[in-house]
């Protein structure tokens, strides 16, 4: 049945793809987005479907929220400022948009007595801190704390077993791993998740929090150097520069195509089994950051190799990739895009884009605050 759906932050990378998916399924889509200049320097993005009703404004504006909630059946809450490093020095903006913005949304749902069928909130793998590990020597399972500044300064990238000192090997991270907050961004994402889940339990609203891993795909904000490592690497290569990789490049992450993320979001709306749950959405297969740089270079036809800087960013984790068995069980989710296909599609889209390489600006800012070395 056709529904009226509101996507906050729906003019962004993920939200706009979701809007296309929902429109194709016969739903009506309204987007509340303030077109943040860091993400949308040219205003309304060309890629946003003309069938989307765009309401330009701030998710913290109670009157506007009341207006956009009128007639809404379901909400995807994606509006956020996105960037781990930047959140460490734009503390007030991150907490205001992400945490307070979510509080305002829930207050408006309550005050307007909107009868929603579903609320899906975009959470993030960043709330885990380090992922799950087991010791390569004694086999003991471990959930180590994030590395200290002293360890990073000494260039010892790997984590070690507290029992025997052996190197810890990463395992897939499931939802029951306790979160270990290590950035203002992660804190604000956990706030968003918990605010929505508490609201759902209190007022009987079906809520699902999806913990997205590293999403890549067309429409990534190339103007925003604070998020999206694939886009940052690609922007450098398109400007004739090699991608700069922190540490030794062997950090493992879970890169998931935006098309799989859209499928997961649509399943979350359809499947009551997901109500009240937090669910990882990734591709389930780890990849090193160095390999991401290599695959992107191949896809872009560039003869460049990632530069291993052996530098670090304060608070970066070593490894984290998703255990997606809960998504399989509750949503019937199965990733469909492999890295080769996904990066090829990203490269084809990039060849038609102007990408300003702002990685140096980002590094300078981080270094001003002593957040990289
Ligand atoms: N991209 C990823 O890899 C990733 C990973 C984990 C979680 N997430 C989460 O997914 C969601 C979407 O991320 P994205 O990659 O599409 O980011 P994005 O920056 O492309 O989109 C976010 C959108 O929110 C809008 N926005 C920002 N502040 C706003 C405000 N005050 N009021 C209204 N709109 C506002 C921006 O203009 C932008 O269009 C975010 O909540 C993000 O935290 C993304």
Coordinates of C-alpha atoms and ligand atoms in Angstrom, one line a residue:
X1 CA 0.0 0.0 0.0
X2 CA 1.3 3.5 -0.9
X3 CA 2.5 5.5 2.1
X4 CA 3.5 9.1 2.8
X5 CA 7.1 9.0 3.9
X6 CA 9.2 11.6 5.5
X7 CA 13.0 11.4 5.2
X8 CA 14.9 13.9 7.3
X9 CA 18.2 14.7 5.7
X10 CA 16.8 13.1 2.5
X11 CA 18.7 15.4 0.1
X12 CA 21.9 13.7 1.2
X13 CA 23.8 10.8 -0.1
X14 CA 21.9 7.9 1.5
X15 CA 18.5 9.7 1.9
X16 CA 18.3 10.6 -1.8
X17 CA 18.9 6.9 -2.8
X18 CA 16.3 5.8 -0.4
X19 CA 13.9 8.4 -1.8
X20 CA 14.4 6.8 -5.3
X21 CA 13.7 3.3 -3.9
X22 CA 10.6 4.4 -2.0
X23 CA 9.2 6.3 -5.1
X24 CA 9.9 3.3 -7.3
X25 CA 7.9 1.2 -4.8
X26 CA 4.9 3.6 -5.2
X27 CA 5.3 5.7 -2.0
X28 CA 5.1 9.5 -1.8
X29 CA 8.3 11.1 -0.4
X30 CA 8.7 14.3 1.5
X31 CA 12.2 15.4 2.5
X32 CA 13.1 17.8 5.3
X33 CA 16.7 19.0 4.7
X34 CA 18.4 22.3 5.4
X35 CA 20.9 21.7 2.5
X36 CA 23.9 22.2 4.8
X37 CA 26.5 24.1 2.7
X38 CA 29.3 21.7 3.6
X39 CA 27.3 18.9 1.9
X40 CA 25.4 20.9 -0.7
X41 CA 27.5 23.9 -1.8
X42 CA 25.3 24.3 -4.9
X43 CA 21.9 24.1 -3.2
X44 CA 19.2 21.6 -4.2
X45 CA 21.2 18.7 -5.6
X46 CA 20.5 17.7 -9.3
X47 CA 20.3 14.1 -8.4
X48 CA 17.3 14.6 -6.1
X49 CA 14.2 13.2 -7.9
X50 CA 11.7 16.0 -9.0
X51 CA 9.0 13.7 -7.5
X52 CA 10.4 14.4 -4.0
X53 CA 8.7 17.2 -2.1
X54 CA 11.7 19.0 -0.6
X55 CA 11.0 21.2 2.4
X56 CA 14.1 23.2 3.1
X57 CA 14.7 23.8 6.7
X58 CA 16.2 22.7 10.0
X59 CA 15.3 19.5 11.8
X60 CA 15.4 21.5 15.0
X61 CA 12.6 23.8 14.0
X62 CA 9.4 22.6 15.9
X63 CA 7.0 24.5 13.6
X64 CA 8.4 23.1 10.5
X65 CA 8.5 19.6 11.9
X66 CA 4.8 19.9 12.7
X67 CA 4.1 20.9 9.1
X68 CA 6.1 18.1 7.5
X69 CA 4.7 15.4 9.9
X70 CA 1.1 16.2 8.7
X71 CA -0.2 13.2 6.9
X72 CA 3.1 11.2 7.3
X73 CA 2.8 7.5 7.8
X74 CA 6.5 6.6 8.4
X75 CA 9.7 8.5 9.1
X76 CA 13.3 7.8 8.2
X77 CA 15.5 10.0 10.4
X78 CA 18.8 10.6 8.6
X79 CA 19.4 14.3 9.2
X80 CA 22.8 14.6 10.8
X81 CA 26.2 16.3 10.7
X82 CA 28.5 13.5 9.6
X83 CA 32.2 13.3 10.4
X84 CA 34.1 11.8 13.2
X85 CA 37.2 14.0 13.1
X86 CA 35.3 17.2 12.7
X87 CA 33.0 16.4 15.6
X88 CA 35.9 16.6 17.9
X89 CA 36.2 20.4 17.4
X90 CA 32.7 21.4 16.2
X91 CA 31.3 19.8 19.4
X92 CA 28.4 22.2 19.8
X93 CA 27.1 21.9 16.2
X94 CA 27.3 18.0 16.2
X95 CA 25.5 17.6 19.5
X96 CA 22.9 20.2 18.6
X97 CA 22.0 18.9 15.1
X98 CA 22.3 15.2 15.9
X99 CA 21.2 14.9 19.5
X100 CA 18.9 17.9 20.0
X101 CA 17.6 17.5 16.4
X102 CA 16.4 14.0 17.3
X103 CA 14.9 15.3 20.5
X104 CA 13.0 17.9 18.6
X105 CA 11.7 15.4 16.1
X106 CA 10.4 13.1 18.8
X107 CA 8.8 16.0 20.7
X108 CA 7.1 17.1 17.5
X109 CA 5.8 13.6 16.8
X110 CA 4.4 13.5 20.4
X111 CA 3.0 17.0 20.4
X112 CA 1.3 16.7 17.0
X113 CA -0.1 13.3 17.9
X114 CA 1.0 12.0 14.5
X115 CA 0.0 8.4 14.2
X116 CA 3.2 6.9 12.7
X117 CA 3.4 3.3 11.6
X118 CA 7.2 3.3 11.8
X119 CA 10.3 5.2 12.6
X120 CA 13.7 4.1 11.3
X121 CA 16.8 5.9 12.6
X122 CA 20.2 5.9 11.0
X123 CA 22.8 4.8 13.6
X124 CA 26.4 4.1 13.0
X125 CA 29.1 1.5 13.5
X126 CA 31.1 4.3 15.1
X127 CA 29.3 3.6 18.4
X128 CA 31.2 0.3 18.8
X129 CA 34.6 1.9 19.1
X130 CA 36.9 -1.0 18.5
X131 CA 35.3 -4.2 17.0
X132 CA 35.4 -7.7 18.4
X133 CA 38.7 -9.6 18.5
X134 CA 40.2 -12.9 19.5
X135 CA 43.9 -13.5 20.5
X136 CA 45.9 -15.1 17.7
X137 CA 48.0 -16.9 20.4
X138 CA 45.8 -18.0 23.3
X139 CA 42.5 -17.8 21.4
X140 CA 40.8 -15.7 24.1
X141 CA 37.9 -13.4 23.0
X142 CA 38.5 -9.7 23.5
X143 CA 36.7 -6.4 23.3
X144 CA 39.7 -4.1 23.8
X145 CA 39.5 -0.4 24.6
X146 CA 40.6 2.0 21.9
X147 CA 44.3 2.6 21.6
X148 CA 45.9 5.3 23.8
X149 CA 47.5 8.3 22.3
X150 CA 50.8 7.0 23.6
X151 CA 50.4 3.7 21.7
X152 CA 49.5 5.6 18.5
X153 CA 52.5 7.9 18.9
X154 CA 54.8 4.9 19.1
X155 CA 53.4 3.6 15.8
X156 CA 52.2 0.3 17.4
X157 CA 49.0 0.0 15.4
X158 CA 47.9 -3.5 16.5
X159 CA 46.0 -4.4 19.6
X160 CA 47.4 -7.0 22.0
X161 CA 45.8 -9.6 24.3
X162 CA 45.5 -8.5 27.9
X163 CA 46.1 -12.1 29.0
X164 CA 49.2 -13.2 27.0
X165 CA 50.3 -10.2 24.9
X166 CA 49.6 -11.9 21.6
X167 CA 48.3 -9.9 18.6
X168 CA 44.5 -9.6 18.5
X169 CA 42.8 -10.7 15.3
X170 CA 39.6 -9.1 14.3
X171 CA 36.2 -10.9 14.3
X172 CA 32.9 -9.8 12.9
X173 CA 31.2 -7.4 15.3
X174 CA 27.6 -8.2 16.4
X175 CA 25.1 -5.9 18.0
X176 CA 25.6 -7.2 21.5
X177 CA 29.2 -5.8 21.6
X178 CA 29.0 -3.1 24.2
X179 CA 29.4 0.3 22.7
X180 CA 32.6 2.3 23.5
X181 CA 32.1 5.9 22.6
X182 CA 35.2 7.5 21.3
X183 CA 34.1 10.7 19.5
X184 CA 31.4 13.3 19.8
X185 CA 29.9 12.0 16.5
X186 CA 29.6 8.5 18.0
X187 CA 28.0 9.9 21.1
X188 CA 25.5 11.8 19.1
X189 CA 24.7 8.7 17.0
X190 CA 24.1 6.7 20.1
X191 CA 21.9 9.4 21.5
X192 CA 19.9 9.4 18.3
X193 CA 19.5 5.6 18.5
X194 CA 18.6 5.5 22.2
X195 CA 16.2 8.5 22.1
X196 CA 14.2 6.9 19.3
X197 CA 14.2 3.4 20.9
X198 CA 13.1 4.8 24.3
X199 CA 10.4 6.8 22.6
X200 CA 9.2 3.7 20.7
X201 CA 9.0 1.6 23.9
X202 CA 7.2 4.4 25.8
X203 CA 4.6 5.3 23.3
X204 CA 4.2 2.0 21.4
X205 CA 5.8 3.3 18.2
X206 CA 7.6 0.7 16.1
X207 CA 11.2 1.9 15.9
X208 CA 14.2 0.3 14.2
X209 CA 17.8 1.6 14.6
X210 CA 20.0 0.5 11.7
X211 CA 23.7 0.7 12.5
X212 CA 25.3 1.5 9.1
X213 CA 28.9 0.6 8.4
X214 CA 31.0 2.4 5.8
X215 CA 28.6 3.3 3.0
X216 CA 29.9 4.1 -0.5
X217 CA 28.3 4.9 -3.8
X218 CA 27.2 7.6 -6.3
X219 CA 26.2 11.0 -4.8
X220 CA 28.7 10.9 -2.0
X221 CA 29.5 14.4 -1.0
X222 CA 32.8 15.0 -2.8
X223 CA 32.9 18.5 -1.3
X224 CA 32.9 17.2 2.2
X225 CA 36.4 15.9 3.3
X226 CA 35.2 14.9 6.7
X227 CA 33.3 11.8 5.7
X228 CA 33.3 9.0 3.2
X229 CA 36.8 7.6 2.8
X230 CA 36.0 6.2 -0.7
X231 CA 35.0 9.7 -1.9
X232 CA 38.0 11.3 -0.2
X233 CA 40.4 8.9 -2.0
X234 CA 38.6 9.3 -5.3
X235 CA 38.7 13.1 -5.1
X236 CA 42.5 12.9 -4.6
X237 CA 43.1 10.6 -7.5
X238 CA 40.9 12.6 -9.8
X239 CA 43.1 15.6 -9.0
X240 CA 46.3 13.6 -9.8
X241 CA 47.2 12.9 -6.1
X242 CA 47.7 9.5 -4.5
X243 CA 45.2 8.6 -1.7
X244 CA 46.8 9.1 1.7
X245 CA 46.3 6.1 4.0
X246 CA 46.7 6.5 7.8
X247 CA 48.7 3.9 9.8
X248 CA 49.8 1.0 7.7
X249 CA 46.6 0.7 5.6
X250 CA 45.8 -2.7 7.1
X251 CA 42.9 -1.4 9.1
X252 CA 39.8 -3.5 8.3
X253 CA 36.4 -2.0 7.7
X254 CA 33.1 -3.0 6.2
X255 CA 32.3 -1.1 3.0
X256 CA 28.7 -1.5 2.0
X257 CA 27.1 -0.3 -1.2
X258 CA 24.4 2.4 -0.8
X259 CA 22.0 0.1 -2.9
X260 CA 22.2 -2.5 -0.2
X261 CA 21.6 0.1 2.5
X262 CA 18.5 1.2 0.6
X263 CA 17.2 -2.4 0.5
X264 CA 17.8 -2.8 4.2
X265 CA 15.9 0.4 5.0
X266 CA 12.9 -0.7 2.9
X267 CA 12.9 -4.1 4.6
X268 CA 13.0 -2.4 8.0
X269 CA 9.7 -0.6 7.2
X270 CA 8.1 -3.8 6.0
X271 CA 9.2 -6.3 8.6
X272 CA 7.6 -6.0 12.1
X273 CA 10.3 -8.4 13.3
X274 CA 12.7 -5.5 13.3
X275 CA 10.5 -3.3 15.7
X276 CA 12.4 -2.3 18.8
X277 CA 15.7 -3.7 17.5
X278 CA 19.2 -2.4 16.6
X279 CA 20.5 -4.1 13.5
X280 CA 23.9 -3.9 11.8
X281 CA 23.9 -3.2 8.1
X282 CA 27.1 -3.9 6.3
X283 CA 28.3 -6.1 3.5
X284 CA 29.6 -8.6 6.0
X285 CA 33.0 -9.0 4.3
X286 CA 36.0 -7.1 5.7
X287 CA 38.3 -5.1 3.4
X288 CA 41.5 -3.2 4.3
X289 CA 41.7 0.6 3.7
X290 CA 44.7 0.0 1.5
X291 CA 42.7 -2.4 -0.7
X292 CA 39.9 0.2 -1.0
X293 CA 42.5 2.6 -2.4
X294 CA 43.8 0.0 -4.8
X295 CA 40.3 -1.1 -6.0
X296 CA 39.3 2.6 -6.5
X297 CA 42.5 3.3 -8.5
X298 CA 41.8 0.3 -10.7
X299 CA 38.2 1.3 -11.2
X300 CA 39.3 4.9 -12.1
X301 CA 42.0 3.6 -14.4
X302 CA 44.6 5.5 -12.4
X303 CA 48.2 4.2 -12.1
X304 CA 48.6 5.3 -8.5
X305 CA 49.2 3.4 -5.3
X306 CA 47.9 4.5 -1.9
X307 CA 50.6 6.3 0.1
X308 CA 51.0 4.7 3.5
X309 CA 51.6 7.7 5.7
X310 CA 52.2 5.9 9.0
X311 CA 50.4 8.8 10.6
X312 CA 47.3 8.5 12.8
X313 CA 44.2 10.3 13.7
X314 CA 43.3 10.5 17.4
X315 CA 40.5 8.1 18.2
X316 CA 40.7 6.1 15.0
X317 CA 39.9 2.4 15.6
X318 CA 42.0 -0.4 14.3
X319 CA 39.4 -2.9 13.0
X320 CA 35.6 -3.1 12.9
X321 CA 33.4 -5.0 10.4
X322 CA 29.9 -6.2 10.6
X323 CA 28.3 -9.4 11.7
X324 CA 25.1 -9.2 9.6
X325 CA 23.4 -12.4 10.8
X326 CA 20.8 -10.4 12.7
X327 CA 19.9 -8.4 9.6
X328 CA 19.6 -11.7 7.7
X329 CA 17.4 -13.2 10.3
X330 CA 15.1 -10.3 11.1
X331 CA 15.0 -8.5 7.8
X332 CA 15.8 -11.2 5.3
X333 CA 18.6 -8.8 4.2
X334 CA 21.3 -10.1 1.9
X335 CA 23.9 -7.8 0.4
X336 CA 23.9 -7.9 -3.4
X337 CA 26.7 -5.6 -4.5
X338 CA 30.3 -6.8 -4.3
X339 CA 33.2 -4.4 -4.0
X340 CA 34.4 -4.7 -7.6
X341 CA 31.0 -3.9 -9.0
X342 CA 30.3 -1.2 -6.4
X343 CA 33.6 0.7 -6.9
X344 CA 33.2 0.4 -10.7
X345 CA 29.8 2.1 -10.4
X346 CA 31.3 4.8 -8.1
X347 CA 34.2 5.4 -10.6
X348 CA 31.8 5.7 -13.6
X349 CA 29.8 8.3 -11.7
X350 CA 32.9 10.1 -10.6
X351 CA 34.2 10.5 -14.1
X352 CA 31.4 13.0 -14.7
X353 CA 32.0 15.0 -11.5
X354 CA 34.2 17.9 -10.5
X355 CA 35.9 16.8 -7.3
X356 CA 37.8 19.4 -5.3
X357 CA 40.6 17.7 -3.3
X358 CA 40.1 19.1 0.2
X359 CA 42.0 16.4 2.1
X360 CA 44.9 18.7 2.9
X361 CA 42.5 21.3 4.4
X362 CA 41.0 18.6 6.5
X363 CA 44.4 17.4 7.7
X364 CA 45.4 21.0 8.5
X365 CA 42.3 21.5 10.6
X366 CA 42.8 18.2 12.5
X367 CA 46.4 19.2 13.1
X368 CA 45.5 22.6 14.5
X369 CA 43.6 20.8 17.2
X370 CA 46.4 18.3 17.7
X371 CA 44.2 15.4 16.4
X372 CA 46.7 14.0 13.9
X373 CA 50.4 13.3 13.9
Ligands
LIG1 N1 27.6 7.6 4.9 C1 28.0 6.7 5.8 O1 29.0 5.9 5.6 C2 27.2 6.5 7.1 C3 27.6 5.5 8.0 C4 26.9 5.4 9.2 C5 25.8 6.2 9.5 N2 25.5 7.2 8.6 C6 24.3 8.0 8.9 O2 23.4 8.0 7.8 C7 22.7 9.2 7.7 C8 22.9 9.8 6.3 O3 24.3 10.0 6.0 P1 24.8 10.5 4.6 O4 26.1 9.8 4.3 O5 23.7 10.5 3.6 O6 25.2 12.0 5.0 P2 24.9 13.3 4.1 O7 25.7 14.4 4.8 O8 25.1 13.1 2.7 O9 23.3 13.6 4.4 C9 22.9 14.2 5.6 C10 21.8 15.2 5.2 O10 21.3 15.8 6.4 C11 21.2 17.2 6.1 N3 21.2 18.0 7.4 C12 22.3 18.3 8.1 N4 21.9 19.0 9.2 C13 20.6 19.2 9.1 C14 19.7 19.9 9.8 N5 20.1 20.6 11.0 N6 18.4 19.9 9.5 C15 18.0 19.3 8.3 N7 18.8 18.6 7.6 C16 20.1 18.6 7.9 C17 22.3 17.6 5.1 O11 22.0 18.8 4.4 C18 22.4 16.3 4.3 O12 21.6 16.4 3.1 C19 23.3 10.1 8.8 O13 22.5 10.1 9.9 C20 24.7 9.5 9.1 O14 25.1 9.7 10.4 C21 26.1 7.3 7.4

